[in-house]
């Protein structure tokens, strides 16, 4: 039976440590806790890495975090040659915060890109130094310079980023909230998590289960590194940190 892990990062993406108890260890050594701050790979955002500290002060390195049988079951994959934990054991969780914060900045930057390029999203992948979003855009009239300037306007405006829950009915009444062409947010649980940017979500609102910084200013300087043509109507935009390199 799948476990339901309390996902602390959904309400507070800034938690870098937390106490937890081992709920189960699966047959491949994956650890499931009652609660966690480790984000599990999904929605284009990679899972967290980090470590667990046991009562005796020894540490177990976590190399990856994935979902199990259901999206609510979060599995912490230890690095090779780590000590085994017992069910019920209490540990202190610690994520690699530096990496996570980069991912939160990048993930928020991807949302801004969907504001600047309001086209159906066909794919996305967040990483700590280079992220991509693919759009279904029939014409290729975008320049990296223009898109970068529009992104940086949104960063400098320092809009708040926050989440709110809506019902399946509210989502059904506002189909424009879903920007992804192929991926539909899960319905049937009664509530969908919206990530909103700007006062009352005036800049953007879209369903997302990932982790983001709390304001657009915290993203810092970013630029479009490349716009690639992927197939007849697909354009791949690459976001990178820092100023645009001189041509
Ligand atoms: Zn997101």
XYZ file of N, CA and C and ligand atoms in Angstrom:
742
model
N 0.843 -1.201 0.000
C 0.000 0.000 0.000
C 0.883 1.258 0.000
N 0.496 2.220 -0.800
C 1.284 3.459 -0.879
C 1.120 4.287 0.389
N 2.192 4.927 0.811
C 2.136 5.821 1.966
C 1.783 7.232 1.509
N 1.259 8.020 2.425
C 0.973 9.415 2.119
C 1.929 10.266 2.956
N 2.932 10.843 2.288
C 3.921 11.650 2.992
C 3.409 13.080 3.120
N 3.520 13.661 4.313
C 3.140 15.077 4.471
C 4.228 15.924 3.795
N 3.843 16.646 2.747
C 4.818 17.393 1.931
C 4.960 18.817 2.469
N 5.900 19.003 3.393
C 6.052 20.302 4.069
C 6.445 21.420 3.106
N 7.129 21.060 1.996
C 7.606 22.086 1.048
C 6.452 22.766 0.315
N 5.270 22.131 0.308
C 4.154 22.754 -0.402
C 3.682 24.029 0.286
N 3.709 24.024 1.620
C 3.280 25.220 2.359
C 4.444 26.163 2.631
N 5.646 25.636 2.739
C 6.813 26.480 3.003
C 8.029 25.937 2.253
N 8.297 26.561 1.095
C 9.411 26.107 0.257
C 10.761 26.467 0.870
N 10.744 27.284 1.943
C 12.003 27.762 2.528
C 12.493 26.908 3.689
N 11.797 25.816 4.012
C 12.276 24.927 5.074
C 13.498 24.167 4.566
N 14.635 24.311 5.253
C 15.825 23.574 4.819
C 16.124 22.402 5.748
N 15.532 22.395 6.941
C 15.664 21.246 7.852
C 14.305 20.967 8.494
N 14.111 19.735 8.931
C 12.873 19.354 9.637
C 13.093 18.010 10.318
N 12.326 17.746 11.376
C 12.361 16.438 12.034
C 11.351 15.529 11.354
N 11.683 14.239 11.266
C 10.757 13.279 10.657
C 11.018 11.899 11.233
N 10.053 11.007 11.059
C 10.210 9.624 11.504
C 10.077 8.697 10.303
N 10.854 7.600 10.297
C 10.819 6.647 9.188
C 9.476 5.905 9.209
N 8.736 5.989 8.086
C 7.452 5.288 7.993
C 7.632 3.921 7.352
N 8.598 3.813 6.445
C 8.837 2.537 5.751
C 10.169 2.610 5.005
N 10.751 1.441 4.751
C 11.920 1.336 3.877
C 11.534 0.298 2.833
N 11.574 0.687 1.542
C 11.099 -0.273 0.528
C 12.171 -1.301 0.173
N 11.813 -2.257 -0.676
C 12.726 -3.385 -0.939
C 13.989 -2.963 -1.688
N 13.997 -1.740 -2.237
C 15.224 -1.251 -2.883
C 15.997 -0.288 -1.988
N 15.583 -0.172 -0.734
C 16.308 0.693 0.210
C 15.819 2.124 0.252
N 14.796 2.445 -0.543
C 14.224 3.801 -0.538
C 13.509 4.072 0.782
N 13.713 5.274 1.323
C 13.170 5.598 2.651
C 11.952 6.504 2.512
N 10.903 6.168 3.232
C 9.674 6.974 3.255
C 9.483 7.481 4.677
N 9.308 8.793 4.823
C 9.104 9.397 6.137
C 7.645 9.794 6.309
N 7.271 10.101 7.565
C 5.907 10.581 7.805
C 5.710 11.958 7.179
N 6.799 12.749 7.142
C 6.739 14.096 6.567
C 8.093 14.388 5.942
N 8.130 15.326 5.002
C 9.436 15.632 4.395
C 9.503 17.048 3.838
N 10.745 17.542 3.740
C 11.016 18.811 3.062
C 11.657 18.549 1.694
N 11.913 17.256 1.372
C 12.548 16.888 0.104
C 11.487 16.869 -1.004
N 11.675 17.710 -2.013
C 10.783 17.719 -3.180
C 11.115 16.502 -4.044
N 10.098 15.794 -4.495
C 10.307 14.624 -5.354
C 10.177 15.028 -6.819
N 11.079 14.521 -7.657
C 11.083 14.834 -9.089
C 9.681 14.760 -9.685
N 9.203 15.882 -10.220
C 7.947 15.888 -10.978
C 7.716 17.272 -11.564
N 6.878 17.331 -12.574
C 6.523 18.604 -13.194
C 7.724 19.349 -13.763
N 8.763 18.623 -14.161
C 9.932 19.275 -14.747
C 10.957 19.764 -13.744
N 10.640 19.665 -12.442
C 11.611 20.086 -11.419
C 12.287 18.857 -10.823
N 13.637 18.825 -10.810
C 14.318 17.662 -10.237
C 14.131 17.564 -8.722
N 14.189 16.353 -8.203
C 14.049 16.118 -6.769
C 15.251 16.630 -5.999
N 15.036 16.805 -4.683
C 16.116 17.317 -3.837
C 17.151 16.261 -3.494
N 18.355 16.753 -3.184
C 19.420 15.946 -2.599
C 19.676 16.527 -1.214
N 20.413 15.807 -0.391
C 20.692 16.305 0.953
C 21.143 15.182 1.859
N 20.809 15.270 3.146
C 21.183 14.191 4.066
C 20.198 14.089 5.230
N 20.306 12.978 5.955
C 19.535 12.741 7.176
C 20.538 12.637 8.300
N 20.217 13.223 9.439
C 21.096 13.070 10.589
C 20.393 12.210 11.625
N 21.066 11.133 12.072
C 20.495 10.209 13.056
C 20.745 10.745 14.467
N 20.122 10.136 15.444
C 20.236 10.576 16.838
C 21.692 10.560 17.310
N 22.507 9.632 16.784
C 23.928 9.552 17.208
C 24.814 10.533 16.437
N 24.206 11.364 15.589
C 24.968 12.381 14.860
C 25.502 11.900 13.517
N 25.392 10.589 13.235
C 25.881 10.095 11.940
C 24.905 10.510 10.831
N 25.430 10.565 9.602
C 24.637 11.064 8.485
C 24.439 10.030 7.399
N 23.301 10.122 6.735
C 23.013 9.295 5.566
C 22.752 10.254 4.406
N 23.549 10.092 3.334
C 23.403 10.988 2.181
C 22.221 10.555 1.327
N 21.424 11.527 0.890
C 20.293 11.247 -0.001
C 20.658 11.746 -1.397
N 20.679 10.811 -2.361
C 21.154 11.121 -3.708
C 20.037 11.592 -4.632
N 18.796 11.216 -4.312
C 17.670 11.564 -5.181
C 16.371 11.438 -4.400
N 15.341 12.134 -4.862
C 14.010 12.015 -4.259
C 13.013 11.823 -5.386
N 12.199 10.776 -5.265
C 11.250 10.435 -6.332
C 9.879 10.123 -5.719
N 8.864 10.061 -6.579
C 7.555 9.639 -6.067
C 7.424 8.133 -6.251
N 6.592 7.518 -5.407
C 6.404 6.072 -5.452
C 5.173 5.693 -6.236
N 4.379 4.814 -5.658
C 3.173 4.323 -6.340
C 2.192 5.441 -6.634
N 2.135 6.427 -5.733
C 1.275 7.585 -5.964
C 2.142 8.834 -5.802
N 1.605 9.985 -6.239
C 2.363 11.237 -6.121
C 2.526 11.658 -4.661
N 1.697 11.108 -3.766
C 1.762 11.460 -2.348
C 2.803 10.642 -1.592
N 3.352 9.625 -2.240
C 4.370 8.802 -1.592
C 5.739 9.297 -2.054
N 6.515 9.863 -1.114
C 7.806 10.448 -1.471
C 8.928 9.547 -0.972
N 9.763 9.110 -1.918
C 10.821 8.144 -1.609
C 12.186 8.821 -1.672
N 12.945 8.710 -0.581
C 14.284 9.278 -0.472
C 15.271 8.170 -0.808
N 16.051 8.373 -1.857
C 16.969 7.334 -2.323
C 18.355 7.602 -1.751
N 18.848 6.725 -0.856
C 20.168 6.967 -0.264
C 21.282 6.750 -1.286
N 22.393 7.449 -1.091
C 23.588 7.190 -1.892
C 24.042 5.760 -1.579
N 24.887 5.142 -2.451
C 25.333 3.768 -2.176
C 26.067 3.670 -0.836
N 26.043 2.490 -0.235
C 26.811 2.172 0.979
C 26.421 3.006 2.199
N 25.131 3.273 2.359
C 24.685 4.001 3.547
C 24.098 3.008 4.555
N 24.142 3.389 5.841
C 23.583 2.536 6.889
C 22.064 2.418 6.701
N 21.496 1.303 7.178
C 20.045 1.083 7.055
C 19.323 1.698 8.245
N 18.123 2.224 7.986
C 17.312 2.835 9.049
C 16.217 1.864 9.475
N 15.769 2.019 10.709
C 14.664 1.191 11.206
C 13.364 1.983 11.139
N 12.272 1.307 10.880
C 10.962 1.965 10.871
C 10.705 2.553 12.261
N 10.243 3.789 12.290
C 9.980 4.467 13.562
C 11.138 5.349 14.010
N 12.326 5.131 13.446
C 13.496 5.929 13.838
C 13.280 7.411 13.510
N 13.690 8.267 14.455
C 13.539 9.711 14.241
C 14.858 10.292 13.738
N 14.766 11.129 12.710
C 15.968 11.746 12.125
C 15.697 13.225 11.867
N 16.795 13.940 11.593
C 16.671 15.335 11.161
C 16.953 15.369 9.658
N 16.011 15.905 8.889
C 16.187 16.003 7.437
C 16.877 17.320 7.101
N 17.777 17.296 6.132
C 18.410 18.538 5.657
C 18.585 18.447 4.147
N 17.983 19.394 3.423
C 18.174 19.388 1.966
C 19.411 20.209 1.607
N 19.943 19.952 0.413
C 21.024 20.780 -0.133
C 20.362 22.101 -0.529
N 20.384 23.045 0.428
C 19.613 24.279 0.269
C 20.119 25.165 -0.872
N 21.437 25.199 -1.048
C 21.992 26.046 -2.117
C 21.432 25.618 -3.483
N 21.423 24.296 -3.704
C 20.906 23.775 -4.972
C 19.407 24.046 -5.078
N 18.671 23.763 -4.006
C 17.210 23.962 -4.042
C 16.853 25.410 -4.339
N 17.608 26.352 -3.723
C 17.277 27.758 -3.938
C 17.500 28.144 -5.405
N 18.554 27.601 -6.010
C 18.773 27.835 -7.444
C 17.584 27.289 -8.246
N 17.108 26.099 -7.870
C 15.970 25.499 -8.577
C 14.706 26.332 -8.381
N 14.522 26.885 -7.171
C 13.348 27.738 -6.910
C 13.396 29.013 -7.739
N 14.592 29.599 -7.866
C 14.745 30.806 -8.695
C 14.461 30.461 -10.156
N 15.053 29.357 -10.631
C 14.873 28.945 -12.030
C 13.423 28.592 -12.324
N 12.791 27.860 -11.386
C 11.400 27.447 -11.620
C 10.502 28.685 -11.741
N 10.719 29.661 -10.860
C 9.929 30.898 -10.934
C 10.212 31.620 -12.254
N 11.461 31.586 -12.705
C 11.821 32.220 -13.982
C 11.064 31.571 -15.136
N 10.862 30.250 -15.064
C 10.100 29.548 -16.114
C 8.662 30.061 -16.157
N 8.076 30.330 -14.965
C 6.716 30.887 -14.951
C 6.701 32.249 -15.649
N 7.715 33.081 -15.370
C 7.761 34.406 -16.013
C 7.854 34.271 -17.534
N 8.606 33.266 -17.968
C 8.747 33.070 -19.418
C 7.392 32.755 -20.057
N 6.521 32.037 -19.326
C 5.197 31.721 -19.880
C 4.287 32.955 -19.909
N 4.681 33.988 -19.135
C 3.942 35.262 -19.196
C 4.395 36.043 -20.429
N 5.716 36.058 -20.630
C 6.288 36.802 -21.759
C 5.933 36.110 -23.090
N 5.889 34.778 -23.077
C 5.538 33.999 -24.272
C 4.231 33.264 -23.989
N 3.090 33.906 -24.220
C 1.798 33.292 -23.856
C 1.315 32.279 -24.889
N 2.023 31.168 -24.985
C 1.676 30.116 -25.949
C 1.583 28.778 -25.216
N 0.912 27.795 -25.818
C 0.803 26.487 -25.149
C 2.187 25.890 -24.874
N 2.362 25.373 -23.665
C 3.637 24.773 -23.260
C 3.626 23.298 -23.651
N 4.677 22.858 -24.315
C 4.737 21.446 -24.713
C 5.752 20.654 -23.894
N 6.571 21.348 -23.099
C 7.537 20.641 -22.253
C 8.334 21.636 -21.444
N 8.935 21.165 -20.338
C 9.763 22.049 -19.518
C 10.687 21.206 -18.660
N 11.869 21.740 -18.387
C 12.807 21.067 -17.481
C 13.589 22.144 -16.746
N 13.511 22.094 -15.419
C 14.218 23.057 -14.578
C 15.536 22.416 -14.149
N 16.626 23.192 -14.208
C 17.855 22.702 -13.585
C 18.577 23.893 -12.985
N 19.629 23.638 -12.201
C 20.189 24.730 -11.411
C 20.990 25.749 -12.214
N 21.370 25.431 -13.452
C 22.086 26.457 -14.214
C 21.491 26.753 -15.592
N 20.636 25.873 -16.090
C 20.071 26.077 -17.426
C 18.709 25.384 -17.440
N 17.648 26.135 -17.705
C 16.314 25.532 -17.745
C 15.736 25.745 -19.123
N 14.771 24.900 -19.474
C 14.160 25.089 -20.790
C 12.646 24.995 -20.689
N 11.987 25.761 -21.537
C 10.545 25.640 -21.714
C 10.301 25.561 -23.211
N 9.501 24.575 -23.627
C 9.152 24.412 -25.041
C 7.731 24.920 -25.259
N 7.564 25.685 -26.326
C 6.253 26.240 -26.644
C 5.844 25.841 -28.051
N 4.535 25.766 -28.218
C 3.965 25.572 -29.541
C 3.761 26.974 -30.130
N 4.726 27.448 -30.925
C 4.651 28.787 -31.525
C 4.835 28.649 -33.021
N 3.806 29.007 -33.785
C 3.939 28.840 -35.238
C 4.980 29.772 -35.853
N 5.086 31.007 -35.361
C 6.081 31.877 -35.998
C 7.244 32.155 -35.056
N 8.383 32.440 -35.613
C 9.608 32.519 -34.828
C 10.108 33.946 -34.732
N 9.201 34.861 -34.425
C 9.598 36.269 -34.452
C 10.172 36.760 -33.115
N 10.395 35.853 -32.172
C 10.950 36.271 -30.877
C 12.471 36.391 -30.947
N 13.001 37.431 -30.323
C 14.461 37.506 -30.217
C 14.843 37.320 -28.758
N 16.037 36.752 -28.538
C 16.489 36.519 -27.155
C 16.584 37.830 -26.396
N 17.004 38.884 -27.098
C 17.179 40.187 -26.446
C 15.851 40.738 -25.945
N 14.811 40.656 -26.811
C 13.494 41.177 -26.422
C 12.898 40.373 -25.276
N 12.990 39.052 -25.378
C 12.411 38.206 -24.320
C 13.162 38.441 -23.010
N 14.484 38.553 -23.078
C 15.277 38.816 -21.874
C 14.863 40.142 -21.239
N 14.682 41.177 -22.058
C 14.296 42.494 -21.524
C 12.933 42.412 -20.833
N 11.983 41.693 -21.437
C 10.648 41.558 -20.826
C 10.724 40.761 -19.522
N 11.541 39.705 -19.511
C 11.712 38.916 -18.281
C 12.279 39.787 -17.167
N 13.312 40.573 -17.505
C 13.965 41.390 -16.473
C 13.059 42.512 -15.973
N 12.124 42.993 -16.815
C 11.130 43.966 -16.327
C 10.301 43.336 -15.212
N 9.907 42.074 -15.407
C 9.093 41.375 -14.399
C 9.914 41.088 -13.138
N 11.194 40.778 -13.309
C 12.070 40.534 -12.150
C 12.213 41.829 -11.344
N 12.500 42.914 -12.026
C 12.735 44.196 -11.337
C 11.478 44.712 -10.645
N 10.310 44.372 -11.180
C 9.052 44.825 -10.557
C 8.843 44.152 -9.197
N 9.598 43.097 -8.910
C 9.561 42.386 -7.625
C 8.132 42.027 -7.205
N 7.417 41.355 -8.108
C 6.051 40.904 -7.815
C 6.069 39.779 -6.794
N 5.069 39.749 -5.886
C 4.994 38.609 -4.959
C 4.636 37.316 -5.693
N 5.120 36.194 -5.182
C 4.746 34.865 -5.706
C 4.160 34.082 -4.537
N 2.967 33.559 -4.705
C 2.288 32.848 -3.616
C 1.403 31.744 -4.193
N 0.934 30.861 -3.326
C 0.067 29.785 -3.805
C -1.327 29.945 -3.200
N -2.317 29.423 -3.912
C -3.656 29.321 -3.329
C -4.332 28.095 -3.924
N -5.279 27.556 -3.160
C -5.961 26.346 -3.607
C -7.309 26.715 -4.215
N -7.614 26.082 -5.341
C -8.937 26.287 -5.938
C -9.609 24.923 -6.106
N -10.915 24.939 -6.316
C -11.668 23.688 -6.478
C -11.628 23.246 -7.939
N -11.944 21.981 -8.162
C -12.050 21.458 -9.527
C -13.022 22.314 -10.355
N -14.109 22.755 -9.699
C -15.133 23.541 -10.405
C -14.572 24.890 -10.852
N -13.779 25.519 -9.947
C -13.171 26.808 -10.313
C -12.229 26.648 -11.501
N -11.469 25.554 -11.491
C -10.542 25.317 -12.603
C -11.330 25.088 -13.899
N -12.384 24.292 -13.796
C -13.201 24.002 -14.984
C -13.808 25.286 -15.552
N -14.113 26.254 -14.659
C -14.716 27.519 -15.096
C -13.669 28.468 -15.680
N -12.380 28.173 -15.438
C -11.292 29.032 -15.935
C -10.260 28.208 -16.702
N -10.659 27.649 -17.845
C -9.740 26.752 -18.574
C -8.445 27.449 -19.004
N -8.479 28.795 -19.079
C -7.288 29.540 -19.492
C -6.146 29.431 -18.499
N -6.421 28.962 -17.269
C -5.358 28.828 -16.270
C -4.345 27.758 -16.671
N -4.819 26.780 -17.433
C -3.933 25.673 -17.814
C -3.192 26.041 -19.088
N -1.869 26.171 -18.961
C -1.069 26.589 -20.117
C -0.379 25.416 -20.795
N -0.377 24.289 -20.122
C 0.303 23.137 -20.670
C -0.586 22.468 -21.701
N 0.020 22.136 -22.848
C -0.763 21.576 -23.941
C -1.101 20.108 -23.684
N -0.191 19.382 -23.060
C -0.352 17.935 -22.940
C -0.641 17.463 -21.515
N -0.223 18.256 -20.527
C -0.359 17.819 -19.135
C -1.526 18.550 -18.488
N -2.479 17.797 -17.983
C -3.619 18.370 -17.270
C -3.343 18.244 -15.775
N -3.688 19.269 -14.992
C -3.509 19.113 -13.551
C -4.428 18.020 -13.026
N -4.019 17.304 -11.986
C -4.862 16.224 -11.471
C -6.154 16.779 -10.883
N -7.288 16.293 -11.344
C -8.574 16.705 -10.764
C -9.168 15.510 -10.011
N -10.144 15.800 -9.191
C -10.802 14.723 -8.468
C -10.443 14.716 -6.986
N -9.353 15.407 -6.611
C -8.986 15.466 -5.194
C -9.721 16.627 -4.523
N -10.410 17.459 -5.340
C -11.201 18.545 -4.769
C -10.467 19.863 -4.708
N -9.109 19.826 -4.755
C -8.412 21.103 -4.743
C -7.170 21.056 -5.628
N -6.925 22.193 -6.278
C -5.781 22.312 -7.186
C -4.945 23.479 -6.709
N -3.624 23.267 -6.701
C -2.724 24.298 -6.201
C -2.359 25.234 -7.349
N -2.686 26.513 -7.153
C -2.333 27.527 -8.142
C -1.120 28.294 -7.651
N -0.173 28.532 -8.556
C 0.947 29.411 -8.231
C 0.649 30.754 -8.885
N 0.579 31.799 -8.047
C 0.141 33.114 -8.508
C 1.288 34.113 -8.409
N 1.359 35.000 -9.396
C 2.387 36.038 -9.414
C 1.703 37.392 -9.523
N 2.126 38.316 -8.662
C 1.550 39.666 -8.667
C 0.382 39.763 -7.715
N -0.030 40.991 -7.422
C -1.162 41.260 -6.529
C -2.393 40.512 -7.034
N -2.967 39.637 -6.196
C -4.130 38.815 -6.593
C -3.868 37.967 -7.841
N -2.610 37.668 -8.122
C -2.295 36.849 -9.298
C -2.452 37.591 -10.606
N -2.330 38.931 -10.550
C -2.573 39.750 -11.748
C -1.574 39.461 -12.873
N -0.352 39.073 -12.528
C 0.652 38.809 -13.569
C 0.440 37.420 -14.166
N 0.184 36.435 -13.290
C -0.002 35.058 -13.763
C -0.571 34.181 -12.662
N -1.355 33.192 -13.049
C -1.802 32.128 -12.146
C -1.843 30.856 -12.958
N -1.219 29.793 -12.463
C -1.319 28.515 -13.159
C -1.101 27.372 -12.192
N -1.725 26.225 -12.461
C -1.554 25.082 -11.572
C -0.102 24.611 -11.587
N 0.488 24.382 -10.408
C 1.866 23.903 -10.333
C 2.112 23.351 -8.936
N 2.809 22.235 -8.856
C 3.098 21.630 -7.558
C 4.529 21.830 -7.114
N 5.295 22.659 -7.850
C 6.727 22.806 -7.576
C 7.048 23.815 -6.485
N 8.340 24.107 -6.336
C 8.791 25.092 -5.348
C 9.317 26.325 -6.081
N 8.988 27.501 -5.542
C 9.331 28.773 -6.189
C 9.807 29.755 -5.135
N 10.578 30.775 -5.529
C 10.944 31.845 -4.601
C 9.700 32.693 -4.328
N 9.764 33.544 -3.285
C 8.556 34.255 -2.838
C 8.330 35.584 -3.535
N 9.280 36.013 -4.374
C 9.051 37.225 -5.163
C 9.894 37.147 -6.430
N 9.445 37.873 -7.458
C 10.188 37.795 -8.733
C 11.573 38.422 -8.598
N 11.723 39.405 -7.677
C 13.029 40.023 -7.495
C 14.085 39.033 -7.033
N 13.635 38.030 -6.267
C 14.577 37.031 -5.726
C 15.155 36.130 -6.823
N 14.538 36.122 -7.999
C 15.073 35.337 -9.119
C 16.446 35.873 -9.505
N 16.602 37.207 -9.436
C 17.877 37.819 -9.811
C 18.024 37.915 -11.312
N 19.234 38.233 -11.746
C 19.436 38.458 -13.180
C 19.417 37.140 -13.961
N 18.628 37.138 -15.032
C 18.524 35.970 -15.922
C 18.539 36.459 -17.364
N 18.788 35.536 -18.264
C 18.699 35.884 -19.687
C 18.315 34.646 -20.491
N 17.864 34.886 -21.706
C 17.584 33.776 -22.628
C 18.895 33.453 -23.339
N 19.386 32.229 -23.105
C 20.661 31.816 -23.707
C 20.494 31.433 -25.162
N 19.309 30.895 -25.487
C 19.110 30.337 -26.821
C 17.629 30.185 -27.102
N 17.237 30.363 -28.351
C 15.899 29.948 -28.787
C 16.123 28.958 -29.927
N 15.701 27.706 -29.718
C 15.949 26.672 -30.715
C 14.638 26.247 -31.370
N 14.742 25.856 -32.619
C 13.589 25.344 -33.345
C 13.574 23.833 -33.138
N 12.480 23.330 -32.570
C 12.368 21.878 -32.358
C 11.125 21.408 -33.087
N 11.292 21.008 -34.322
C 10.122 20.610 -35.106
C 9.449 21.826 -35.724
N 8.366 21.586 -36.437
C 7.740 22.619 -37.242
C 7.218 23.786 -36.405
N 6.573 23.473 -35.288
C 5.941 24.544 -34.517
C 6.478 24.666 -33.108
N 7.504 23.926 -32.789
C 8.014 23.983 -31.423
C 9.254 24.851 -31.315
N 9.231 25.730 -30.311
C 10.404 26.553 -30.026
C 10.845 26.273 -28.603
N 12.131 26.024 -28.435
C 12.694 25.747 -27.109
C 13.469 26.973 -26.628
N 13.038 27.520 -25.490
C 13.711 28.692 -24.896
C 14.573 28.220 -23.739
N 15.830 28.628 -23.721
C 16.728 28.267 -22.618
C 16.987 29.484 -21.736
N 16.737 29.311 -20.435
C 16.957 30.388 -19.464
C 18.255 30.114 -18.713
N 19.061 31.145 -18.566
C 20.304 31.010 -17.773
C 20.418 32.163 -16.794
N 21.205 31.953 -15.757
C 21.444 33.025 -14.780
C 22.485 34.014 -15.314
N 22.425 35.218 -14.769
C 23.429 36.228 -15.085
C 23.034 37.065 -16.274
N 23.851 38.072 -16.585
C 23.558 38.930 -17.734
C 23.787 38.214 -19.048
N 23.148 38.704 -20.097
C 23.350 38.113 -21.418
C 24.795 38.363 -21.865
N 25.501 37.289 -22.248
C 26.891 37.497 -22.666
C 26.949 38.392 -23.909
N 27.985 39.212 -23.990
C 28.148 40.073 -25.165
C 28.345 39.197 -26.406
N 27.660 39.571 -27.498
C 27.717 38.751 -28.715
C 29.110 38.798 -29.343
Zn 5.910 26.109 -10.875
